[in-house]
């Protein structure tokens, strides 16, 4: 297995695709995806464009449809939910399809949706992701951070590093054997520095600070939990993720 980490969707190669691609948007899209599927949602369907989301979701039964949208950290006006994983309770989402658009995370998924296998990862489901990768052992693996509007984000790269760090142990290999690019070494080092202080790291991160200004303190605490959900969002058709 060769692992490549890309800090943002814009940095991924355009002329090739991996055997497996994993989108990471810790704050908060991929955390929300794992949470909503764990709570019993039928699927999560992602959109970069709000108008397209409205058009497609209009054809879905209203009692089975939840529109979730975030721009700049705040809920899209007129939607049922924002992008808080804490709102995704079983009572709210059981049996529904979540139609989701966010500033960054849905763009990361769109950029890799043509890969044979597409997953969504966050700290909350890191162990489930690693278990799948160890079982399947894809030859080439991309971890794509969402970043923030095209720029690097601490939390997504640290999560990619957490996955890489765990793979080293489970595969009993060296960093040199696993790493396909320098970003892998950097991500492992970043995670190693902050692994016992993830919430502190979120407080340093620009998007974490943005969410704190929006009073999303509890969201940050939840997103900093590691290995708490045994759920793996996997793409079953372009843009549609279900519980594996």
mmCIF file of C-alpha atoms in Angstrom:
data_model
loop_
_atom_site.group_PDB
_atom_site.id
_atom_site.type_symbol
_atom_site.label_atom_id
_atom_site.label_comp_id
_atom_site.label_asym_id
_atom_site.label_seq_id
_atom_site.Cartn_x
_atom_site.Cartn_y
_atom_site.Cartn_z
ATOM 1 C CA UNK A 1 0.000 0.000 0.000
ATOM 2 C CA UNK A 2 1.224 3.481 -0.901
ATOM 3 C CA UNK A 3 -0.422 6.351 0.918
ATOM 4 C CA UNK A 4 -0.585 9.892 -0.447
ATOM 5 C CA UNK A 5 -1.925 12.796 1.612
ATOM 6 C CA UNK A 6 -3.216 15.969 -0.039
ATOM 7 C CA UNK A 7 -4.016 18.929 2.193
ATOM 8 C CA UNK A 8 -6.821 20.243 -0.036
ATOM 9 C CA UNK A 9 -8.899 18.998 -2.995
ATOM 10 C CA UNK A 10 -7.084 21.471 -5.238
ATOM 11 C CA UNK A 11 -3.764 19.683 -4.643
ATOM 12 C CA UNK A 12 -4.905 16.258 -5.870
ATOM 13 C CA UNK A 13 -3.508 15.055 -9.228
ATOM 14 C CA UNK A 14 -5.954 15.545 -12.090
ATOM 15 C CA UNK A 15 -4.583 12.903 -14.468
ATOM 16 C CA UNK A 16 -4.902 9.812 -12.264
ATOM 17 C CA UNK A 17 -7.066 8.265 -9.581
ATOM 18 C CA UNK A 18 -6.257 5.974 -6.637
ATOM 19 C CA UNK A 19 -7.685 2.559 -5.820
ATOM 20 C CA UNK A 20 -9.195 4.105 -2.694
ATOM 21 C CA UNK A 21 -9.794 7.740 -1.769
ATOM 22 C CA UNK A 22 -10.771 9.088 1.639
ATOM 23 C CA UNK A 23 -12.216 12.545 2.211
ATOM 24 C CA UNK A 24 -11.465 14.178 5.562
ATOM 25 C CA UNK A 25 -13.314 17.195 6.950
ATOM 26 C CA UNK A 26 -13.055 16.889 10.710
ATOM 27 C CA UNK A 27 -14.777 20.255 11.345
ATOM 28 C CA UNK A 28 -17.368 19.124 10.536
ATOM 29 C CA UNK A 29 -18.707 17.411 7.402
ATOM 30 C CA UNK A 30 -17.162 13.943 7.630
ATOM 31 C CA UNK A 31 -17.733 13.832 11.399
ATOM 32 C CA UNK A 32 -21.386 14.604 10.687
ATOM 33 C CA UNK A 33 -21.571 11.938 7.949
ATOM 34 C CA UNK A 34 -20.271 9.224 10.266
ATOM 35 C CA UNK A 35 -22.594 10.389 13.038
ATOM 36 C CA UNK A 36 -25.751 10.552 10.928
ATOM 37 C CA UNK A 37 -25.192 7.079 9.439
ATOM 38 C CA UNK A 38 -24.462 5.700 12.898
ATOM 39 C CA UNK A 39 -27.774 7.214 14.053
ATOM 40 C CA UNK A 40 -29.735 5.308 11.411
ATOM 41 C CA UNK A 41 -29.948 7.581 8.384
ATOM 42 C CA UNK A 42 -30.505 5.730 5.099
ATOM 43 C CA UNK A 43 -27.748 7.633 3.258
ATOM 44 C CA UNK A 44 -25.921 10.930 2.929
ATOM 45 C CA UNK A 45 -25.989 12.574 -0.498
ATOM 46 C CA UNK A 46 -23.472 15.368 -0.954
ATOM 47 C CA UNK A 47 -23.585 18.447 -3.158
ATOM 48 C CA UNK A 48 -21.204 21.311 -3.803
ATOM 49 C CA UNK A 49 -24.028 23.421 -5.254
ATOM 50 C CA UNK A 50 -27.031 24.434 -3.148
ATOM 51 C CA UNK A 51 -29.368 24.805 -6.123
ATOM 52 C CA UNK A 52 -28.580 21.284 -7.322
ATOM 53 C CA UNK A 53 -29.252 19.953 -3.829
ATOM 54 C CA UNK A 54 -32.659 21.651 -3.802
ATOM 55 C CA UNK A 55 -33.544 20.280 -7.225
ATOM 56 C CA UNK A 56 -32.561 16.661 -6.482
ATOM 57 C CA UNK A 57 -33.996 16.541 -2.960
ATOM 58 C CA UNK A 58 -37.337 17.897 -4.192
ATOM 59 C CA UNK A 59 -37.951 14.475 -5.751
ATOM 60 C CA UNK A 60 -37.526 12.723 -2.388
ATOM 61 C CA UNK A 61 -40.484 12.051 -0.042
ATOM 62 C CA UNK A 62 -40.670 14.990 2.341
ATOM 63 C CA UNK A 63 -40.916 12.768 5.442
ATOM 64 C CA UNK A 64 -37.716 10.956 4.388
ATOM 65 C CA UNK A 65 -35.738 14.053 3.432
ATOM 66 C CA UNK A 66 -33.457 16.250 5.523
ATOM 67 C CA UNK A 67 -31.646 19.161 3.941
ATOM 68 C CA UNK A 68 -28.440 20.040 5.764
ATOM 69 C CA UNK A 69 -26.360 22.998 4.663
ATOM 70 C CA UNK A 70 -23.508 25.138 5.913
ATOM 71 C CA UNK A 71 -21.683 28.119 4.506
ATOM 72 C CA UNK A 72 -18.981 29.879 6.528
ATOM 73 C CA UNK A 73 -19.854 27.707 9.526
ATOM 74 C CA UNK A 74 -23.508 28.828 9.684
ATOM 75 C CA UNK A 75 -26.664 26.985 8.654
ATOM 76 C CA UNK A 76 -28.074 27.707 5.195
ATOM 77 C CA UNK A 77 -31.335 29.628 5.529
ATOM 78 C CA UNK A 78 -34.408 27.456 5.050
ATOM 79 C CA UNK A 79 -32.622 24.144 5.602
ATOM 80 C CA UNK A 80 -33.583 21.561 8.235
ATOM 81 C CA UNK A 81 -30.097 21.254 9.710
ATOM 82 C CA UNK A 82 -26.719 22.925 9.594
ATOM 83 C CA UNK A 83 -23.511 20.926 9.806
ATOM 84 C CA UNK A 84 -23.502 20.025 13.497
ATOM 85 C CA UNK A 85 -23.079 16.320 14.240
ATOM 86 C CA UNK A 86 -24.807 16.892 17.580
ATOM 87 C CA UNK A 87 -28.110 17.576 15.795
ATOM 88 C CA UNK A 88 -28.012 14.137 14.128
ATOM 89 C CA UNK A 89 -29.913 12.180 16.760
ATOM 90 C CA UNK A 90 -31.657 8.887 15.941
ATOM 91 C CA UNK A 91 -35.023 10.570 16.633
ATOM 92 C CA UNK A 92 -34.261 13.179 13.977
ATOM 93 C CA UNK A 93 -32.547 11.177 11.237
ATOM 94 C CA UNK A 94 -33.701 7.526 11.467
ATOM 95 C CA UNK A 95 -34.605 6.236 7.992
ATOM 96 C CA UNK A 96 -34.027 9.608 6.312
ATOM 97 C CA UNK A 97 -31.638 10.658 3.583
ATOM 98 C CA UNK A 98 -29.446 13.624 4.491
ATOM 99 C CA UNK A 99 -28.907 15.960 1.538
ATOM 100 C CA UNK A 100 -25.731 17.783 2.557
ATOM 101 C CA UNK A 101 -23.776 20.747 1.261
ATOM 102 C CA UNK A 102 -20.876 22.368 3.123
ATOM 103 C CA UNK A 103 -18.178 24.938 2.423
ATOM 104 C CA UNK A 104 -15.321 22.443 2.140
ATOM 105 C CA UNK A 105 -16.066 18.784 2.912
ATOM 106 C CA UNK A 106 -18.492 18.137 0.085
ATOM 107 C CA UNK A 107 -15.959 19.591 -2.369
ATOM 108 C CA UNK A 108 -13.375 17.056 -1.192
ATOM 109 C CA UNK A 109 -15.782 14.184 -1.828
ATOM 110 C CA UNK A 110 -16.710 15.536 -5.257
ATOM 111 C CA UNK A 111 -13.056 15.708 -6.282
ATOM 112 C CA UNK A 112 -12.505 11.974 -5.615
ATOM 113 C CA UNK A 113 -15.946 10.546 -6.427
ATOM 114 C CA UNK A 114 -14.640 8.686 -9.521
ATOM 115 C CA UNK A 115 -12.239 6.519 -7.507
ATOM 116 C CA UNK A 116 -13.278 2.824 -7.285
ATOM 117 C CA UNK A 117 -13.687 3.132 -3.506
ATOM 118 C CA UNK A 118 -14.527 6.375 -1.692
ATOM 119 C CA UNK A 119 -14.732 6.693 2.102
ATOM 120 C CA UNK A 120 -15.295 9.492 4.609
ATOM 121 C CA UNK A 121 -13.075 9.734 7.689
ATOM 122 C CA UNK A 122 -12.822 11.791 10.846
ATOM 123 C CA UNK A 123 -11.302 11.273 14.268
ATOM 124 C CA UNK A 124 -14.569 9.762 15.546
ATOM 125 C CA UNK A 125 -14.386 6.799 13.128
ATOM 126 C CA UNK A 126 -10.615 6.507 12.624
ATOM 127 C CA UNK A 127 -10.466 2.877 13.845
ATOM 128 C CA UNK A 128 -13.257 1.765 11.477
ATOM 129 C CA UNK A 129 -11.421 3.342 8.546
ATOM 130 C CA UNK A 130 -8.116 1.692 9.464
ATOM 131 C CA UNK A 131 -9.787 -1.702 9.926
ATOM 132 C CA UNK A 132 -11.232 -1.498 6.398
ATOM 133 C CA UNK A 133 -7.891 -0.447 4.887
ATOM 134 C CA UNK A 134 -6.001 -3.265 6.616
ATOM 135 C CA UNK A 135 -8.553 -5.784 5.331
ATOM 136 C CA UNK A 136 -8.692 -4.491 1.747
ATOM 137 C CA UNK A 137 -5.108 -3.189 1.376
ATOM 138 C CA UNK A 138 -5.663 -0.941 -1.651
ATOM 139 C CA UNK A 139 -2.511 -0.523 -3.722
ATOM 140 C CA UNK A 140 -2.813 3.258 -3.870
ATOM 141 C CA UNK A 141 -4.608 5.302 -1.226
ATOM 142 C CA UNK A 142 -5.326 9.027 -1.131
ATOM 143 C CA UNK A 143 -6.288 10.909 1.991
ATOM 144 C CA UNK A 144 -7.726 14.260 0.916
ATOM 145 C CA UNK A 145 -8.160 16.985 3.493
ATOM 146 C CA UNK A 146 -10.863 19.545 2.894
ATOM 147 C CA UNK A 147 -8.857 22.464 4.219
ATOM 148 C CA UNK A 148 -10.575 25.829 4.311
ATOM 149 C CA UNK A 149 -11.417 27.468 0.982
ATOM 150 C CA UNK A 150 -8.341 26.035 -0.699
ATOM 151 C CA UNK A 151 -5.838 26.410 2.129
ATOM 152 C CA UNK A 152 -4.255 23.987 4.632
ATOM 153 C CA UNK A 153 -6.077 23.065 7.840
ATOM 154 C CA UNK A 154 -4.459 21.650 10.968
ATOM 155 C CA UNK A 155 -7.327 19.357 11.919
ATOM 156 C CA UNK A 156 -7.712 17.545 8.578
ATOM 157 C CA UNK A 157 -3.996 16.920 8.183
ATOM 158 C CA UNK A 158 -3.742 15.715 11.790
ATOM 159 C CA UNK A 159 -6.605 13.276 11.155
ATOM 160 C CA UNK A 160 -4.875 11.992 8.036
ATOM 161 C CA UNK A 161 -1.783 11.584 10.216
ATOM 162 C CA UNK A 162 -3.830 9.645 12.797
ATOM 163 C CA UNK A 163 -4.919 7.187 10.107
ATOM 164 C CA UNK A 164 -1.371 6.854 8.763
ATOM 165 C CA UNK A 165 0.030 6.429 12.284
ATOM 166 C CA UNK A 166 -2.394 3.577 12.982
ATOM 167 C CA UNK A 167 -1.670 1.930 9.620
ATOM 168 C CA UNK A 168 2.047 1.786 10.463
ATOM 169 C CA UNK A 169 1.222 -0.311 13.533
ATOM 170 C CA UNK A 170 -1.356 -2.575 11.913
ATOM 171 C CA UNK A 171 0.686 -3.202 8.767
ATOM 172 C CA UNK A 172 3.957 -3.479 10.691
ATOM 173 C CA UNK A 173 5.743 -1.306 8.141
ATOM 174 C CA UNK A 174 8.001 1.728 8.191
ATOM 175 C CA UNK A 175 7.098 5.291 7.264
ATOM 176 C CA UNK A 176 9.306 4.959 4.179
ATOM 177 C CA UNK A 177 7.392 1.878 3.036
ATOM 178 C CA UNK A 178 3.968 3.492 3.534
ATOM 179 C CA UNK A 179 4.559 7.090 2.454
ATOM 180 C CA UNK A 180 3.942 8.004 -1.162
ATOM 181 C CA UNK A 181 4.704 11.696 -0.586
ATOM 182 C CA UNK A 182 6.335 13.935 2.003
ATOM 183 C CA UNK A 183 2.957 15.052 3.323
ATOM 184 C CA UNK A 184 2.500 11.638 4.954
ATOM 185 C CA UNK A 185 5.610 12.111 7.108
ATOM 186 C CA UNK A 186 4.499 15.630 8.035
ATOM 187 C CA UNK A 187 0.963 14.498 8.911
ATOM 188 C CA UNK A 188 2.222 11.706 11.170
ATOM 189 C CA UNK A 189 4.500 14.175 12.956
ATOM 190 C CA UNK A 190 1.618 16.649 13.405
ATOM 191 C CA UNK A 191 -0.672 13.991 14.849
ATOM 192 C CA UNK A 192 2.076 12.661 17.110
ATOM 193 C CA UNK A 193 2.562 16.141 18.578
ATOM 194 C CA UNK A 194 -1.128 16.761 19.281
ATOM 195 C CA UNK A 195 -2.635 13.281 19.751
ATOM 196 C CA UNK A 196 -3.303 13.785 23.471
ATOM 197 C CA UNK A 197 -4.481 17.391 22.994
ATOM 198 C CA UNK A 198 -6.749 17.328 19.954
ATOM 199 C CA UNK A 199 -9.226 19.818 21.409
ATOM 200 C CA UNK A 200 -6.364 22.218 22.150
ATOM 201 C CA UNK A 201 -5.261 21.871 18.536
ATOM 202 C CA UNK A 202 -8.776 22.724 17.349
ATOM 203 C CA UNK A 203 -8.597 25.895 19.438
ATOM 204 C CA UNK A 204 -5.422 26.862 17.567
ATOM 205 C CA UNK A 205 -6.860 26.002 14.139
ATOM 206 C CA UNK A 206 -8.364 28.841 12.123
ATOM 207 C CA UNK A 207 -11.609 26.963 11.462
ATOM 208 C CA UNK A 208 -11.802 25.892 15.087
ATOM 209 C CA UNK A 209 -11.588 29.554 16.079
ATOM 210 C CA UNK A 210 -14.265 30.375 13.516
ATOM 211 C CA UNK A 211 -16.590 27.782 15.069
ATOM 212 C CA UNK A 212 -15.835 29.036 18.585
ATOM 213 C CA UNK A 213 -17.000 32.493 17.494
ATOM 214 C CA UNK A 214 -20.252 30.794 16.428
ATOM 215 C CA UNK A 215 -20.557 29.204 19.914
ATOM 216 C CA UNK A 216 -19.915 25.669 18.620
ATOM 217 C CA UNK A 217 -17.904 24.645 21.678
ATOM 218 C CA UNK A 218 -19.679 21.318 22.111
ATOM 219 C CA UNK A 219 -19.182 20.475 18.435
ATOM 220 C CA UNK A 220 -15.426 20.909 18.842
ATOM 221 C CA UNK A 221 -15.383 18.639 21.892
ATOM 222 C CA UNK A 222 -17.291 15.948 20.009
ATOM 223 C CA UNK A 223 -15.157 16.212 16.865
ATOM 224 C CA UNK A 224 -12.028 15.761 19.024
ATOM 225 C CA UNK A 225 -13.224 12.336 20.263
ATOM 226 C CA UNK A 226 -11.271 9.503 18.653
ATOM 227 C CA UNK A 227 -12.455 6.001 17.691
ATOM 228 C CA UNK A 228 -15.926 6.373 19.234
ATOM 229 C CA UNK A 229 -18.024 5.293 16.209
ATOM 230 C CA UNK A 230 -17.751 1.899 14.544
ATOM 231 C CA UNK A 231 -19.156 3.190 11.262
ATOM 232 C CA UNK A 232 -17.644 3.641 7.827
ATOM 233 C CA UNK A 233 -19.335 5.923 5.288
ATOM 234 C CA UNK A 234 -18.691 4.391 1.851
ATOM 235 C CA UNK A 235 -19.824 5.638 -1.541
ATOM 236 C CA UNK A 236 -22.348 3.361 -3.252
ATOM 237 C CA UNK A 237 -22.910 5.694 -6.220
ATOM 238 C CA UNK A 238 -21.423 9.065 -7.100
ATOM 239 C CA UNK A 239 -22.065 11.455 -4.241
ATOM 240 C CA UNK A 240 -24.118 8.983 -2.152
ATOM 241 C CA UNK A 241 -22.572 7.465 0.971
ATOM 242 C CA UNK A 242 -24.050 4.660 3.056
ATOM 243 C CA UNK A 243 -22.981 2.757 6.151
ATOM 244 C CA UNK A 244 -20.555 -0.014 5.141
#
